[in-house]
Amino acid sequence: MPRESWTLVVDGEAPNWVSADERGAGLLQHLSGTPSAFSQLVSRYASQYGLETGRAWVHVHAFVSEAIRHGIVSPAPSERPPYLGRAAHLTLSRLREAWLHTNNSCNLACRHCLVSSSPRGEQGLPTDVWRDLIGQIAALGVDRFYITGGEPFVRTDLPELVRLIADIHDVELIILTNATLVTSNPHLLDALDRKLVKFQVSIDGSTPQINDPIRGSGSWQAAVDGMRTLARHGFEVTLTTVVTSSNLDDLPNVTRLAASCGVRSQHLMWMHKRGRIIEYSTKPQATSTKSSVFPGTEELVEAVRAVKREADARGVALDNAASFELRANAPPHTKFDLGNAGWQSLCVYADGQVYPSAAFANHKPLWCGDATNGMTLEQIWHNSPVLQQIREASVIRKAQASGDCLRYLTGGGDVEHSYFFSGKFLGDDPYYPLYQAMLLDAMDALTSRKAALVNRRSGYDAPRIYHAMGDGAVVCGTTEVGAEDVEVAFLHSNCVLSFDVEKPRKLVQQFYGQAAEQPQAELCCPTKYDPEEVGHIPQEVLDRFYGCGSPVRAAAPQSGEVYVDLGSGAGIDCFIAAKRVGPTGRVFGVDMTDQMLAVARESQGKVAD
């Protein structure tokens, strides 16, 4: 796949991919044809680029060795067992998340609401029933709950349900809210756990003029005030916008709004063909010149790119783009196969009925069971015919993706959109071309960052692989390893993405945070320091010498200079550098874990003494 400044070479069935420069792509193209001896490859390369044989041999040997290491070529023919679909390779292991549609009552009546919430909507189950259901779900080992509606803040028992999930069961909770009721009771927030309780706030425009025709008069100001309050109280907040034809051009302004409110994450939600929007979309659009409330693919692609540019400039994470980067950079041979509904995720609606996902909530044809009438959630999860049908669905049986070499990275699209636009789980997803474009953009972004690091003045001009799938990847543990060691990953509901995007970074934080609290000898660098360099450093810091060696000696900081250590850990290199720069110099240590910084600060005074 030729791109602007490089070529993407994809092994679609693995999946695996690399990005290479022009000469590297030429070598890979030649290798993909009739097998040839290495000497022939060198001779052809030397002739093509006018190089003497010795230099050509070095170039080709270096490139082919790297290509073999990344698994994009093989020195000998190899056979892979056929992928038969996720149900053939996997069995149910554990539920990882649960959506609680606590009520369908809402103080708003948004035009695009897929469950048609309103002030007249269902109030939801009593507290004690939710308490029992939450206990059942927690016992199934979930990592995360979602509370959605309706508007969760309409329920007076919301604080009790939140504390039950976060404080009693110690599980992460995401609350999806319009935030308009937050400021009416800000003290409610004081007792909530900032690490486990997070919010996704819905706003559909950067101004009342754009937002309020969609969500209701006065809703914009109330939502912005609520979002600011949540951010000010120290909660992790994502601003989410349902993308329609009427707000498409305004999306970069929504990014600016997020940044101005102290919100560091933005989410774009692709509109479902379900609920109130169906009725609204059949009416003449007096306020819009667009022929449809559903934007076209090209419009969506350009809008997403505009938002990404603005988000990068403002320091806001666009979780849709980040999610595709994580997928593009998953470990090679990880097959993404449709969504996690029915496998790792369930939804309990306001009346206790179970559905495959939040987008399917209260859609009667997809009813899975009654969790309030004698059946346990575990029984429903294992035995529901609807859930079994979803689990049988696979990207290998999806006609829309059959000719796509990226299908195991796109995952085949969204089963929810497929179902509501076509009536079938494996029907066409109208947003599939958008996913393809976003995936290619993600592969380009990964490549661009690597290409920018190339030293083009070094004189070494061999062909290059800029990036290979899985380089620097952090494995989150949410994939399933099935029969014949096939590794399968699931897509996440488009309703929420940002908190999954954050998970790899937080896994690293947690790992090294624990290593700060309890020294782990197996992580320590085998390199030993000169005793003269570390004699002034406490043993508790030396016990946490993690990494691959010290850069201080190579940097050779001098008296009076400023030294900055990125990834400073427990501070060992900062303390060595401090001795070198002396009292007239300055040393800064930057680390991603509070625990490591705490160890460093605790030792700071001892080192100074």
CSV table of N, CA and C in Angstrom, one decimal, residues 47 97 105 114 170 172 194 218 224 246 254 267 300 337 351 362 421 445 472 487 506 509 518 547 564 584:
chain,number,residue,atom,x,y,z
A,47,SER,N,22.6,-3.7,-9.0
A,47,SER,CA,22.4,-3.2,-10.3
A,47,SER,C,21.3,-2.1,-10.4
A,97,GLU,N,-16.7,-6.8,31.6
A,97,GLU,CA,-17.4,-5.5,31.9
A,97,GLU,C,-18.9,-5.7,31.9
A,105,SER,N,-35.3,7.1,32.5
A,105,SER,CA,-35.8,8.4,32.7
A,105,SER,C,-34.6,9.4,32.5
A,114,LEU,N,-30.7,6.8,21.2
A,114,LEU,CA,-31.0,5.5,20.7
A,114,LEU,C,-32.0,4.7,21.5
A,170,ASP,N,-14.5,-2.5,44.8
A,170,ASP,CA,-13.2,-2.1,44.3
A,170,ASP,C,-13.0,-2.3,42.8
A,172,GLU,N,-13.5,-0.5,38.8
A,172,GLU,CA,-13.6,0.8,38.1
A,172,GLU,C,-15.1,1.0,37.6
A,194,ARG,N,-11.6,9.1,43.1
A,194,ARG,CA,-11.1,9.7,41.9
A,194,ARG,C,-10.4,8.8,41.0
A,218,GLY,N,-31.2,25.2,26.8
A,218,GLY,CA,-30.5,25.4,28.1
A,218,GLY,C,-29.5,24.3,28.5
A,224,VAL,N,-21.9,22.2,30.2
A,224,VAL,CA,-20.5,22.7,30.3
A,224,VAL,C,-20.2,23.0,31.8
A,246,SER,N,-25.5,18.1,11.3
A,246,SER,CA,-25.6,19.5,11.7
A,246,SER,C,-24.4,20.0,12.6
A,254,VAL,N,-15.5,21.8,19.3
A,254,VAL,CA,-15.8,21.0,20.5
A,254,VAL,C,-14.5,20.6,21.2
A,267,HIS,N,-14.2,12.1,22.6
A,267,HIS,CA,-14.7,10.9,21.9
A,267,HIS,C,-15.8,11.3,20.9
A,300,LEU,N,-17.1,12.3,7.1
A,300,LEU,CA,-16.6,11.8,8.4
A,300,LEU,C,-15.1,11.7,8.4
A,337,ASP,N,-11.6,-9.6,16.0
A,337,ASP,CA,-12.8,-10.3,15.4
A,337,ASP,C,-14.1,-9.8,16.1
A,351,ASP,N,-35.2,-2.5,33.6
A,351,ASP,CA,-36.2,-3.4,34.2
A,351,ASP,C,-35.7,-4.8,34.5
A,362,ASN,N,-33.0,-2.9,25.6
A,362,ASN,CA,-34.5,-2.8,25.4
A,362,ASN,C,-34.9,-3.0,23.9
A,421,PHE,N,-28.5,-1.1,10.8
A,421,PHE,CA,-28.6,-0.6,9.5
A,421,PHE,C,-29.0,-1.7,8.5
A,445,ALA,N,0.6,7.3,11.4
A,445,ALA,CA,1.1,8.1,12.5
A,445,ALA,C,2.2,7.3,13.2
A,472,GLY,N,7.1,-1.7,20.5
A,472,GLY,CA,6.7,-0.9,21.7
A,472,GLY,C,5.4,-1.1,22.3
A,487,GLU,N,-4.5,-16.1,18.9
A,487,GLU,CA,-4.8,-15.0,19.8
A,487,GLU,C,-5.9,-14.1,19.2
A,506,LYS,N,-1.6,2.8,31.9
A,506,LYS,CA,-1.9,2.7,33.4
A,506,LYS,C,-1.4,1.3,33.9
A,509,GLN,N,2.1,2.0,34.6
A,509,GLN,CA,2.2,2.8,35.8
A,509,GLN,C,2.0,1.9,37.0
A,518,GLN,N,7.7,-2.0,46.6
A,518,GLN,CA,8.4,-3.2,47.0
A,518,GLN,C,9.5,-3.5,46.0
A,547,GLY,N,16.0,-0.6,34.9
A,547,GLY,CA,16.3,-0.1,33.6
A,547,GLY,C,17.5,-0.7,32.9
A,564,VAL,N,18.2,16.9,33.0
A,564,VAL,CA,16.8,16.5,33.1
A,564,VAL,C,16.8,15.0,32.8
A,584,THR,N,25.5,25.0,42.1
A,584,THR,CA,25.1,26.0,41.1
A,584,THR,C,24.3,25.4,40.0
